[in-house]
Amino acid sequence: MDQSSVSSKLESYLLTHIPLSNALGIKVETANLHLVKIKASFLNNINHKKTVFGGSLHAVATLACWSLLHLNLTEHFSNDFQIVISKSEVDYLAPVSEDFIAECCKPDQENWDRFIKSLERKGKGRINVSARIHQGDRLSVDYSGTFVALLQNNES
Amino acid sequence: MDQSSVSSKLESYLLTHIPLSNALGIKVETANLHLVKIKASFLNNINHKKTVFGGSLHAVATLACWSLLHLNLTEHFSNDFQIVISKSEVDYLAPVSEDFIAECCKPDQENWDRFIKSLERKGKGRINVSARIHQGDRLSVDYSGTFVALLQNNES
């Protein structure tokens, strides 16, 4: 599947299965095994101070991280897995006052390999995934999520 | 103002100024200086696993904490302040699969007094505020937000 098909398939999945995505006004800009970028509308997510609501920044960052894991685990394990978020931490470093993009890169190879090995051996793995939102050159939001993946039909 | 008027005024404020609140399907159940409870709709916030999307749980908890601060600071300083979220941490302890309520209690008196004194002296204060979401007797979401309040027209 070419890259724009992956992006539009992912976008359609999010909009269909997580209806809040429609209200967030998301668009999947980039979706591959190494990088997911999800754009969201400023106006949909504005707050009383005419900046983006912190809950929206966190939500789009969560979708970017979930999507990166989802694409990679689909590649490894077909559809036989679940992803559950266990914890998130966000630093809101500067306000956002325009359309914004949450960008999630694949974790470093060592952590990734440990995660996949744990999934293969125990049917369960845990990994930290980060996403960032910039406005211009400035880092506005630094997000870290801890996700647990579970293989289905695994007895261990 | 009686308590139901405070709740409906707050609800109207959130729905008007933070449009994502409409998509979250919120309803302010309780709003006073000691406790804010904000309910949200399961169906509005469902995900692909038929549980509540983590981003929605975080967003409603953020609104509850912001609201508690907003009500208290309005009481102290009229409208001459701003509240900015600086950091949030969430533990997702169990899935939520029904309408849910984010419940935020006022921080303990010692921390609260320190926060108000800092605002009065320096025009700026920082405080941690927690919110929790239960399903039945089980704690599902443990949220902690760090908020910074700024007095306006303060030169320091």
PDB file of C-alpha atoms in Angstrom:
ATOM      1  CA  MET A   1       0.000   0.000   0.000  1.00  0.00           C
ATOM      2  CA  ASP A   2       1.459   3.414  -0.879  1.00  0.00           C
ATOM      3  CA  GLN A   3       1.959   6.007   1.791  1.00  0.00           C
ATOM      4  CA  SER A   4      -1.023   8.219   0.987  1.00  0.00           C
ATOM      5  CA  SER A   5      -3.272   5.140   1.112  1.00  0.00           C
ATOM      6  CA  VAL A   6      -1.910   4.271   4.552  1.00  0.00           C
ATOM      7  CA  SER A   7      -2.625   7.828   5.723  1.00  0.00           C
ATOM      8  CA  SER A   8      -6.155   7.926   4.370  1.00  0.00           C
ATOM      9  CA  LYS A   9      -6.941   4.433   5.688  1.00  0.00           C
ATOM     10  CA  LEU A  10      -5.693   5.424   9.148  1.00  0.00           C
ATOM     11  CA  GLU A  11      -7.613   8.708   9.049  1.00  0.00           C
ATOM     12  CA  SER A  12     -10.790   6.926   8.071  1.00  0.00           C
ATOM     13  CA  TYR A  13     -10.272   4.371  10.874  1.00  0.00           C
ATOM     14  CA  LEU A  14      -9.819   7.087  13.501  1.00  0.00           C
ATOM     15  CA  LEU A  15     -12.790   9.145  12.309  1.00  0.00           C
ATOM     16  CA  THR A  16     -15.022   6.081  12.237  1.00  0.00           C
ATOM     17  CA  HIS A  17     -13.992   4.349  15.452  1.00  0.00           C
ATOM     18  CA  ILE A  18     -13.124   7.293  17.704  1.00  0.00           C
ATOM     19  CA  PRO A  19     -15.899   9.791  16.959  1.00  0.00           C
ATOM     20  CA  LEU A  20     -14.218  12.546  18.997  1.00  0.00           C
ATOM     21  CA  SER A  21     -11.638  12.656  16.168  1.00  0.00           C
ATOM     22  CA  ASN A  22     -14.251  14.396  14.008  1.00  0.00           C
ATOM     23  CA  ALA A  23     -14.738  17.119  16.607  1.00  0.00           C
ATOM     24  CA  LEU A  24     -10.959  17.525  16.948  1.00  0.00           C
ATOM     25  CA  GLY A  25     -10.864  18.140  13.176  1.00  0.00           C
ATOM     26  CA  ILE A  26      -8.009  15.738  12.542  1.00  0.00           C
ATOM     27  CA  LYS A  27      -6.238  14.978   9.284  1.00  0.00           C
ATOM     28  CA  VAL A  28      -3.496  12.330   9.036  1.00  0.00           C
ATOM     29  CA  GLU A  29      -0.621  14.109   7.301  1.00  0.00           C
ATOM     30  CA  THR A  30       1.968  11.330   7.445  1.00  0.00           C
ATOM     31  CA  ALA A  31       1.596   7.698   8.427  1.00  0.00           C
ATOM     32  CA  ASN A  32       4.355   5.156   8.090  1.00  0.00           C
ATOM     33  CA  LEU A  33       6.177   2.748  10.385  1.00  0.00           C
ATOM     34  CA  HIS A  34       8.620   5.438  11.529  1.00  0.00           C
ATOM     35  CA  LEU A  35       6.553   8.590  11.757  1.00  0.00           C
ATOM     36  CA  VAL A  36       2.944   9.628  12.255  1.00  0.00           C
ATOM     37  CA  LYS A  37       1.856  13.255  11.950  1.00  0.00           C
ATOM     38  CA  ILE A  38      -1.718  14.191  12.762  1.00  0.00           C
ATOM     39  CA  LYS A  39      -2.919  17.713  12.098  1.00  0.00           C
ATOM     40  CA  ALA A  40      -5.866  19.262  13.934  1.00  0.00           C
ATOM     41  CA  SER A  41      -7.909  22.378  13.448  1.00  0.00           C
ATOM     42  CA  PHE A  42      -7.324  25.444  15.641  1.00  0.00           C
ATOM     43  CA  LEU A  43     -10.940  26.588  15.518  1.00  0.00           C
ATOM     44  CA  ASN A  44     -12.322  23.205  16.575  1.00  0.00           C
ATOM     45  CA  ASN A  45     -10.070  23.227  19.625  1.00  0.00           C
ATOM     46  CA  ILE A  46     -10.066  26.836  20.722  1.00  0.00           C
ATOM     47  CA  ASN A  47     -10.548  27.763  24.371  1.00  0.00           C
ATOM     48  CA  HIS A  48     -11.668  30.866  26.287  1.00  0.00           C
ATOM     49  CA  LYS A  49      -8.173  32.402  25.881  1.00  0.00           C
ATOM     50  CA  LYS A  50      -8.143  31.903  22.063  1.00  0.00           C
ATOM     51  CA  THR A  51      -5.440  29.284  22.335  1.00  0.00           C
ATOM     52  CA  VAL A  52      -5.778  25.522  21.929  1.00  0.00           C
ATOM     53  CA  PHE A  53      -7.442  23.675  24.841  1.00  0.00           C
ATOM     54  CA  GLY A  54      -4.893  21.503  26.672  1.00  0.00           C
ATOM     55  CA  GLY A  55      -7.250  18.533  26.498  1.00  0.00           C
ATOM     56  CA  SER A  56      -7.229  18.754  22.696  1.00  0.00           C
ATOM     57  CA  LEU A  57      -3.422  18.907  22.490  1.00  0.00           C
ATOM     58  CA  HIS A  58      -3.206  15.809  24.669  1.00  0.00           C
ATOM     59  CA  ALA A  59      -5.921  13.994  22.690  1.00  0.00           C
ATOM     60  CA  VAL A  60      -4.271  14.526  19.286  1.00  0.00           C
ATOM     61  CA  ALA A  61      -0.870  13.523  20.697  1.00  0.00           C
ATOM     62  CA  THR A  62      -2.471  10.353  22.085  1.00  0.00           C
ATOM     63  CA  LEU A  63      -3.965   9.556  18.664  1.00  0.00           C
ATOM     64  CA  ALA A  64      -0.557  10.032  16.988  1.00  0.00           C
ATOM     65  CA  CYS A  65       1.189   7.655  19.408  1.00  0.00           C
ATOM     66  CA  TRP A  66      -1.598   5.090  19.275  1.00  0.00           C
ATOM     67  CA  SER A  67      -1.512   5.238  15.467  1.00  0.00           C
ATOM     68  CA  LEU A  68       2.241   4.663  15.270  1.00  0.00           C
ATOM     69  CA  LEU A  69       1.912   1.607  17.506  1.00  0.00           C
ATOM     70  CA  HIS A  70      -1.140   0.399  15.599  1.00  0.00           C
ATOM     71  CA  LEU A  71       0.653   0.571  12.221  1.00  0.00           C
ATOM     72  CA  ASN A  72       3.742  -1.224  13.520  1.00  0.00           C
ATOM     73  CA  LEU A  73       1.864  -3.936  15.400  1.00  0.00           C
ATOM     74  CA  THR A  74      -0.400  -4.573  12.399  1.00  0.00           C
ATOM     75  CA  GLU A  75       2.775  -5.153  10.358  1.00  0.00           C
ATOM     76  CA  HIS A  76       4.126  -7.630  12.952  1.00  0.00           C
ATOM     77  CA  PHE A  77       1.032  -9.375  14.257  1.00  0.00           C
ATOM     78  CA  SER A  78      -1.736  -8.727  11.710  1.00  0.00           C
ATOM     79  CA  ASN A  79      -4.868  -7.754  13.686  1.00  0.00           C
ATOM     80  CA  ASP A  80      -4.343 -10.047  16.660  1.00  0.00           C
ATOM     81  CA  PHE A  81      -3.450  -7.453  19.275  1.00  0.00           C
ATOM     82  CA  GLN A  82      -4.878  -4.796  21.515  1.00  0.00           C
ATOM     83  CA  ILE A  83      -3.278  -1.531  22.578  1.00  0.00           C
ATOM     84  CA  VAL A  84      -4.184  -0.008  25.938  1.00  0.00           C
ATOM     85  CA  ILE A  85      -2.929   3.305  27.266  1.00  0.00           C
ATOM     86  CA  SER A  86      -1.577   2.982  30.780  1.00  0.00           C
ATOM     87  CA  LYS A  87      -0.188   6.426  31.598  1.00  0.00           C
ATOM     88  CA  SER A  88       0.445   9.794  30.008  1.00  0.00           C
ATOM     89  CA  GLU A  89       2.513  12.806  30.951  1.00  0.00           C
ATOM     90  CA  VAL A  90       2.363  16.133  29.169  1.00  0.00           C
ATOM     91  CA  ASP A  91       4.416  19.285  29.526  1.00  0.00           C
ATOM     92  CA  TYR A  92       2.628  22.280  28.087  1.00  0.00           C
ATOM     93  CA  LEU A  93       5.589  24.527  27.318  1.00  0.00           C
ATOM     94  CA  ALA A  94       3.961  27.268  25.267  1.00  0.00           C
ATOM     95  CA  PRO A  95       0.449  28.042  24.050  1.00  0.00           C
ATOM     96  CA  VAL A  96      -0.668  26.969  20.581  1.00  0.00           C
ATOM     97  CA  SER A  97      -2.727  29.443  18.571  1.00  0.00           C
ATOM     98  CA  GLU A  98      -3.025  27.943  15.084  1.00  0.00           C
ATOM     99  CA  ASP A  99      -3.729  24.617  13.381  1.00  0.00           C
ATOM    100  CA  PHE A 100      -1.274  22.179  14.922  1.00  0.00           C
ATOM    101  CA  ILE A 101       0.464  18.876  14.190  1.00  0.00           C
ATOM    102  CA  ALA A 102       1.226  16.148  16.714  1.00  0.00           C
ATOM    103  CA  GLU A 103       4.306  14.281  15.520  1.00  0.00           C
ATOM    104  CA  CYS A 104       5.205  10.846  16.840  1.00  0.00           C
ATOM    105  CA  CYS A 105       8.463   9.079  15.933  1.00  0.00           C
ATOM    106  CA  LYS A 106       9.057   5.378  16.488  1.00  0.00           C
ATOM    107  CA  PRO A 107      10.895   4.746  19.770  1.00  0.00           C
ATOM    108  CA  ASP A 108      14.607   3.909  19.562  1.00  0.00           C
ATOM    109  CA  GLN A 109      15.520   0.464  18.275  1.00  0.00           C
ATOM    110  CA  GLU A 110      16.656  -0.974  21.623  1.00  0.00           C
ATOM    111  CA  ASN A 111      13.374  -0.173  23.364  1.00  0.00           C
ATOM    112  CA  TRP A 112      11.403  -1.270  20.350  1.00  0.00           C
ATOM    113  CA  ASP A 113      13.172  -4.633  20.132  1.00  0.00           C
ATOM    114  CA  ARG A 114      12.600  -5.223  23.855  1.00  0.00           C
ATOM    115  CA  PHE A 115       8.902  -4.431  23.399  1.00  0.00           C
ATOM    116  CA  ILE A 116       8.471  -6.811  20.451  1.00  0.00           C
ATOM    117  CA  LYS A 117      10.420  -9.593  22.202  1.00  0.00           C
ATOM    118  CA  SER A 118       8.230  -9.246  25.275  1.00  0.00           C
ATOM    119  CA  LEU A 119       5.124  -9.437  23.100  1.00  0.00           C
ATOM    120  CA  GLU A 120       6.411 -12.547  21.311  1.00  0.00           C
ATOM    121  CA  ARG A 121       7.479 -14.301  24.528  1.00  0.00           C
ATOM    122  CA  LYS A 122       4.818 -13.248  27.017  1.00  0.00           C
ATOM    123  CA  GLY A 123       1.991 -11.995  24.818  1.00  0.00           C
ATOM    124  CA  LYS A 124       2.332  -8.608  26.526  1.00  0.00           C
ATOM    125  CA  GLY A 125       4.653  -5.652  26.189  1.00  0.00           C
ATOM    126  CA  ARG A 126       4.911  -2.125  27.514  1.00  0.00           C
ATOM    127  CA  ILE A 127       6.523   0.842  25.791  1.00  0.00           C
ATOM    128  CA  ASN A 128       6.857   4.598  26.138  1.00  0.00           C
ATOM    129  CA  VAL A 129       5.994   6.570  23.029  1.00  0.00           C
ATOM    130  CA  SER A 130       6.471  10.324  22.670  1.00  0.00           C
ATOM    131  CA  ALA A 131       4.758  12.979  20.597  1.00  0.00           C
ATOM    132  CA  ARG A 132       5.570  16.619  20.163  1.00  0.00           C
ATOM    133  CA  ILE A 133       3.667  19.656  18.972  1.00  0.00           C
ATOM    134  CA  HIS A 134       5.579  22.695  17.701  1.00  0.00           C
ATOM    135  CA  GLN A 135       4.406  26.160  16.832  1.00  0.00           C
ATOM    136  CA  GLY A 136       6.973  27.524  14.397  1.00  0.00           C
ATOM    137  CA  ASP A 137      10.367  26.593  15.806  1.00  0.00           C
ATOM    138  CA  ARG A 138       9.140  26.416  19.356  1.00  0.00           C
ATOM    139  CA  LEU A 139       8.278  23.166  21.128  1.00  0.00           C
ATOM    140  CA  SER A 140       4.841  23.758  22.648  1.00  0.00           C
ATOM    141  CA  VAL A 141       3.792  20.318  23.857  1.00  0.00           C
ATOM    142  CA  ASP A 142       5.955  17.418  24.992  1.00  0.00           C
ATOM    143  CA  TYR A 143       3.836  14.278  25.417  1.00  0.00           C
ATOM    144  CA  SER A 144       4.857  10.864  26.661  1.00  0.00           C
ATOM    145  CA  GLY A 145       2.472   7.925  26.773  1.00  0.00           C
ATOM    146  CA  THR A 146       3.000   4.476  28.234  1.00  0.00           C
ATOM    147  CA  PHE A 147       1.138   1.900  26.201  1.00  0.00           C
ATOM    148  CA  VAL A 148       0.579  -1.791  26.872  1.00  0.00           C
ATOM    149  CA  ALA A 149       0.076  -4.137  23.942  1.00  0.00           C
ATOM    150  CA  LEU A 150      -1.542  -7.524  24.361  1.00  0.00           C
ATOM    151  CA  LEU A 151      -1.567 -10.315  21.839  1.00  0.00           C
ATOM    152  CA  GLN A 152      -4.944 -11.926  21.514  1.00  0.00           C
ATOM    153  CA  ASN A 153      -5.462 -15.677  21.760  1.00  0.00           C
ATOM    154  CA  ASN A 154      -2.363 -15.794  23.937  1.00  0.00           C
ATOM    155  CA  GLU A 155      -2.757 -17.894  27.056  1.00  0.00           C
ATOM    156  CA  SER A 156       0.255 -16.621  28.958  1.00  0.00           C
TER     157      SER A 156
ATOM    158  CA  MET B   1     -26.097  32.490  43.498  1.00  0.00           C
ATOM    159  CA  ASP B   2     -27.555  29.080  44.384  1.00  0.00           C
ATOM    160  CA  GLN B   3     -25.658  25.940  43.558  1.00  0.00           C
ATOM    161  CA  SER B   4     -27.666  24.880  40.529  1.00  0.00           C
ATOM    162  CA  SER B   5     -27.196  28.358  39.039  1.00  0.00           C
ATOM    163  CA  VAL B   6     -23.425  28.069  39.534  1.00  0.00           C
ATOM    164  CA  SER B   7     -23.471  24.675  37.773  1.00  0.00           C
ATOM    165  CA  SER B   8     -25.531  25.857  34.831  1.00  0.00           C
ATOM    166  CA  LYS B   9     -23.518  29.069  34.457  1.00  0.00           C
ATOM    167  CA  LEU B  10     -20.261  27.065  34.453  1.00  0.00           C
ATOM    168  CA  GLU B  11     -21.687  24.532  31.992  1.00  0.00           C
ATOM    169  CA  SER B  12     -22.803  27.288  29.666  1.00  0.00           C
ATOM    170  CA  TYR B  13     -19.361  28.945  29.912  1.00  0.00           C
ATOM    171  CA  LEU B  14     -17.546  25.713  29.025  1.00  0.00           C
ATOM    172  CA  LEU B  15     -19.883  24.862  26.135  1.00  0.00           C
ATOM    173  CA  THR B  16     -19.579  28.359  24.711  1.00  0.00           C
ATOM    174  CA  HIS B  17     -15.863  29.020  25.158  1.00  0.00           C
ATOM    175  CA  ILE B  18     -14.378  25.546  24.712  1.00  0.00           C
ATOM    176  CA  PRO B  19     -16.372  24.123  21.793  1.00  0.00           C
ATOM    177  CA  LEU B  20     -14.852  20.645  22.207  1.00  0.00           C
ATOM    178  CA  SER B  21     -16.979  20.432  25.396  1.00  0.00           C
ATOM    179  CA  ASN B  22     -20.034  19.985  23.186  1.00  0.00           C
ATOM    180  CA  ALA B  23     -18.469  17.013  21.423  1.00  0.00           C
ATOM    181  CA  LEU B  24     -17.441  15.508  24.773  1.00  0.00           C
ATOM    182  CA  GLY B  25     -21.119  15.689  25.789  1.00  0.00           C
ATOM    183  CA  ILE B  26     -20.430  17.294  29.159  1.00  0.00           C
ATOM    184  CA  LYS B  27     -22.881  18.220  31.882  1.00  0.00           C
ATOM    185  CA  VAL B  28     -21.799  19.992  35.080  1.00  0.00           C
ATOM    186  CA  GLU B  29     -23.288  17.894  37.882  1.00  0.00           C
ATOM    187  CA  THR B  30     -21.828  19.773  40.862  1.00  0.00           C
ATOM    188  CA  ALA B  31     -19.983  23.062  41.007  1.00  0.00           C
ATOM    189  CA  ASN B  32     -18.994  24.761  44.221  1.00  0.00           C
ATOM    190  CA  LEU B  33     -15.787  26.032  45.794  1.00  0.00           C
ATOM    191  CA  HIS B  34     -14.933  22.601  47.199  1.00  0.00           C
ATOM    192  CA  LEU B  35     -16.042  20.165  44.526  1.00  0.00           C
ATOM    193  CA  VAL B  36     -16.638  20.071  40.782  1.00  0.00           C
ATOM    194  CA  LYS B  37     -18.165  17.036  39.081  1.00  0.00           C
ATOM    195  CA  ILE B  38     -18.431  16.969  35.307  1.00  0.00           C
ATOM    196  CA  LYS B  39     -20.281  14.141  33.617  1.00  0.00           C
ATOM    197  CA  ALA B  40     -19.625  13.115  30.029  1.00  0.00           C
ATOM    198  CA  SER B  41     -21.382  10.852  27.586  1.00  0.00           C
ATOM    199  CA  PHE B  42     -20.057   7.360  26.873  1.00  0.00           C
ATOM    200  CA  LEU B  43     -21.269   7.325  23.279  1.00  0.00           C
ATOM    201  CA  ASN B  44     -19.644  10.644  22.410  1.00  0.00           C
ATOM    202  CA  ASN B  45     -16.303   9.350  23.655  1.00  0.00           C
ATOM    203  CA  ILE B  46     -16.289   5.737  22.595  1.00  0.00           C
ATOM    204  CA  ASN B  47     -13.225   4.224  20.925  1.00  0.00           C
ATOM    205  CA  HIS B  48     -12.544   1.231  18.688  1.00  0.00           C
ATOM    206  CA  LYS B  49     -12.582  -1.098  21.750  1.00  0.00           C
ATOM    207  CA  LYS B  50     -16.008   0.160  22.927  1.00  0.00           C
ATOM    208  CA  THR B  51     -14.447   1.823  25.957  1.00  0.00           C
ATOM    209  CA  VAL B  52     -13.857   5.530  26.540  1.00  0.00           C
ATOM    210  CA  PHE B  53     -10.986   7.081  24.554  1.00  0.00           C
ATOM    211  CA  GLY B  54      -8.113   8.043  26.900  1.00  0.00           C
ATOM    212  CA  GLY B  55      -7.970  11.515  25.372  1.00  0.00           C
ATOM    213  CA  SER B  56     -11.587  12.109  26.400  1.00  0.00           C
ATOM    214  CA  LEU B  57     -10.995  10.958  29.985  1.00  0.00           C
ATOM    215  CA  HIS B  58      -8.048  13.347  30.242  1.00  0.00           C
ATOM    216  CA  ALA B  59      -9.987  16.214  28.638  1.00  0.00           C
ATOM    217  CA  VAL B  60     -12.967  15.987  31.016  1.00  0.00           C
ATOM    218  CA  ALA B  61     -10.634  15.691  34.033  1.00  0.00           C
ATOM    219  CA  THR B  62      -8.805  18.811  32.809  1.00  0.00           C
ATOM    220  CA  LEU B  63     -12.116  20.692  32.535  1.00  0.00           C
ATOM    221  CA  ALA B  64     -13.080  19.664  36.081  1.00  0.00           C
ATOM    222  CA  CYS B  65      -9.779  20.900  37.554  1.00  0.00           C
ATOM    223  CA  TRP B  66      -9.799  24.109  35.526  1.00  0.00           C
ATOM    224  CA  SER B  67     -13.390  24.752  36.644  1.00  0.00           C
ATOM    225  CA  LEU B  68     -12.604  24.298  40.334  1.00  0.00           C
ATOM    226  CA  LEU B  69      -9.744  26.776  40.049  1.00  0.00           C
ATOM    227  CA  HIS B  70     -11.859  29.159  37.976  1.00  0.00           C
ATOM    228  CA  LEU B  71     -14.675  29.221  40.557  1.00  0.00           C
ATOM    229  CA  ASN B  72     -12.295  29.776  43.470  1.00  0.00           C
ATOM    230  CA  LEU B  73     -10.201  32.435  41.754  1.00  0.00           C
ATOM    231  CA  THR B  74     -13.320  34.294  40.614  1.00  0.00           C
ATOM    232  CA  GLU B  75     -14.398  34.385  44.272  1.00  0.00           C
ATOM    233  CA  HIS B  76     -10.995  35.787  45.345  1.00  0.00           C
ATOM    234  CA  PHE B  77      -9.969  38.005  42.451  1.00  0.00           C
ATOM    235  CA  SER B  78     -13.130  38.686  40.443  1.00  0.00           C
ATOM    236  CA  ASN B  79     -12.225  38.225  36.748  1.00  0.00           C
ATOM    237  CA  ASP B  80      -8.698  39.601  36.887  1.00  0.00           C
ATOM    238  CA  PHE B  81      -6.770  36.374  36.436  1.00  0.00           C
ATOM    239  CA  GLN B  82      -5.717  33.802  33.905  1.00  0.00           C
ATOM    240  CA  ILE B  83      -5.266  30.069  34.419  1.00  0.00           C
ATOM    241  CA  VAL B  84      -2.729  28.187  32.310  1.00  0.00           C
ATOM    242  CA  ILE B  85      -2.115  24.447  32.415  1.00  0.00           C
ATOM    243  CA  SER B  86       1.556  23.626  32.773  1.00  0.00           C
ATOM    244  CA  LYS B  87       1.677  19.842  33.128  1.00  0.00           C
ATOM    245  CA  SER B  88      -0.598  16.849  33.437  1.00  0.00           C
ATOM    246  CA  GLU B  89      -0.113  13.249  34.471  1.00  0.00           C
ATOM    247  CA  VAL B  90      -2.715  10.560  34.127  1.00  0.00           C
ATOM    248  CA  ASP B  91      -2.797   6.963  35.288  1.00  0.00           C
ATOM    249  CA  TYR B  92      -5.352   4.948  33.373  1.00  0.00           C
ATOM    250  CA  LEU B  93      -6.049   2.197  35.884  1.00  0.00           C
ATOM    251  CA  ALA B  94      -9.083   0.515  34.364  1.00  0.00           C
ATOM    252  CA  PRO B  95     -11.214   1.003  31.247  1.00  0.00           C
ATOM    253  CA  VAL B  96     -14.414   3.049  31.411  1.00  0.00           C
ATOM    254  CA  SER B  97     -17.405   1.731  29.512  1.00  0.00           C
ATOM    255  CA  GLU B  98     -20.312   3.951  30.530  1.00  0.00           C
ATOM    256  CA  ASP B  99     -21.159   7.624  31.053  1.00  0.00           C
ATOM    257  CA  PHE B 100     -18.517   8.906  33.442  1.00  0.00           C
ATOM    258  CA  ILE B 101     -17.918  11.680  35.963  1.00  0.00           C
ATOM    259  CA  ALA B 102     -14.618  13.489  36.551  1.00  0.00           C
ATOM    260  CA  GLU B 103     -14.564  14.647  40.166  1.00  0.00           C
ATOM    261  CA  CYS B 104     -12.189  17.334  41.364  1.00  0.00           C
ATOM    262  CA  CYS B 105     -11.848  18.305  45.044  1.00  0.00           C
ATOM    263  CA  LYS B 106     -10.185  21.490  46.221  1.00  0.00           C
ATOM    264  CA  PRO B 107      -6.524  20.880  47.161  1.00  0.00           C
ATOM    265  CA  ASP B 108      -5.666  20.681  50.867  1.00  0.00           C
ATOM    266  CA  GLN B 109      -5.743  23.939  52.820  1.00  0.00           C
ATOM    267  CA  GLU B 110      -1.977  24.272  53.257  1.00  0.00           C
ATOM    268  CA  ASN B 111      -1.274  24.063  49.521  1.00  0.00           C
ATOM    269  CA  TRP B 112      -4.237  26.248  48.753  1.00  0.00           C
ATOM    270  CA  ASP B 113      -3.117  28.970  51.176  1.00  0.00           C
ATOM    271  CA  ARG B 114       0.398  28.895  49.727  1.00  0.00           C
ATOM    272  CA  PHE B 115      -1.048  29.275  46.217  1.00  0.00           C
ATOM    273  CA  ILE B 116      -3.254  32.254  47.149  1.00  0.00           C
ATOM    274  CA  LYS B 117      -0.430  33.950  49.059  1.00  0.00           C
ATOM    275  CA  SER B 118       1.889  33.584  46.093  1.00  0.00           C
ATOM    276  CA  LEU B 119      -0.770  35.078  43.825  1.00  0.00           C
ATOM    277  CA  GLU B 120      -1.314  38.008  46.189  1.00  0.00           C
ATOM    278  CA  ARG B 121       2.391  38.693  46.662  1.00  0.00           C
ATOM    279  CA  LYS B 122       3.855  37.917  43.250  1.00  0.00           C
ATOM    280  CA  GLY B 123       0.845  37.967  40.944  1.00  0.00           C
ATOM    281  CA  LYS B 124       1.598  34.351  40.070  1.00  0.00           C
ATOM    282  CA  GLY B 125       0.970  30.991  41.724  1.00  0.00           C
ATOM    283  CA  ARG B 126       1.311  27.335  40.844  1.00  0.00           C
ATOM    284  CA  ILE B 127      -0.776  24.474  42.207  1.00  0.00           C
ATOM    285  CA  ASN B 128      -1.414  20.785  41.620  1.00  0.00           C
ATOM    286  CA  VAL B 129      -5.048  19.832  41.259  1.00  0.00           C
ATOM    287  CA  SER B 130      -6.315  16.250  41.028  1.00  0.00           C
ATOM    288  CA  ALA B 131      -9.345  14.672  39.428  1.00  0.00           C
ATOM    289  CA  ARG B 132     -10.592  11.133  39.547  1.00  0.00           C
ATOM    290  CA  ILE B 133     -12.948   9.054  37.448  1.00  0.00           C
ATOM    291  CA  HIS B 134     -14.563   5.951  38.954  1.00  0.00           C
ATOM    292  CA  GLN B 135     -16.582   3.206  37.370  1.00  0.00           C
ATOM    293  CA  GLY B 136     -18.684   1.738  40.161  1.00  0.00           C
ATOM    294  CA  ASP B 137     -16.375   1.355  43.161  1.00  0.00           C
ATOM    295  CA  ARG B 138     -13.257   1.127  41.042  1.00  0.00           C
ATOM    296  CA  LEU B 139     -10.891   4.036  40.437  1.00  0.00           C
ATOM    297  CA  SER B 140     -10.388   4.106  36.663  1.00  0.00           C
ATOM    298  CA  VAL B 141      -8.524   7.367  36.069  1.00  0.00           C
ATOM    299  CA  ASP B 142      -6.201   9.248  38.394  1.00  0.00           C
ATOM    300  CA  TYR B 143      -5.395  12.673  36.952  1.00  0.00           C
ATOM    301  CA  SER B 144      -3.080  15.338  38.287  1.00  0.00           C
ATOM    302  CA  GLY B 145      -2.684  18.728  36.633  1.00  0.00           C
ATOM    303  CA  THR B 146      -0.250  21.510  37.459  1.00  0.00           C
ATOM    304  CA  PHE B 147      -1.845  24.877  36.826  1.00  0.00           C
ATOM    305  CA  VAL B 148      -0.332  28.344  36.888  1.00  0.00           C
ATOM    306  CA  ALA B 149      -2.537  31.290  37.732  1.00  0.00           C
ATOM    307  CA  LEU B 150      -1.576  34.845  36.818  1.00  0.00           C
ATOM    308  CA  LEU B 151      -3.180  37.993  38.094  1.00  0.00           C
ATOM    309  CA  GLN B 152      -3.786  40.495  35.341  1.00  0.00           C
ATOM    310  CA  ASN B 153      -2.622  44.108  35.578  1.00  0.00           C
ATOM    311  CA  ASN B 154       0.094  42.902  37.891  1.00  0.00           C
ATOM    312  CA  GLU B 155       3.515  44.328  37.088  1.00  0.00           C
ATOM    313  CA  SER B 156       5.646  41.897  39.084  1.00  0.00           C
TER     314      SER B 156
END
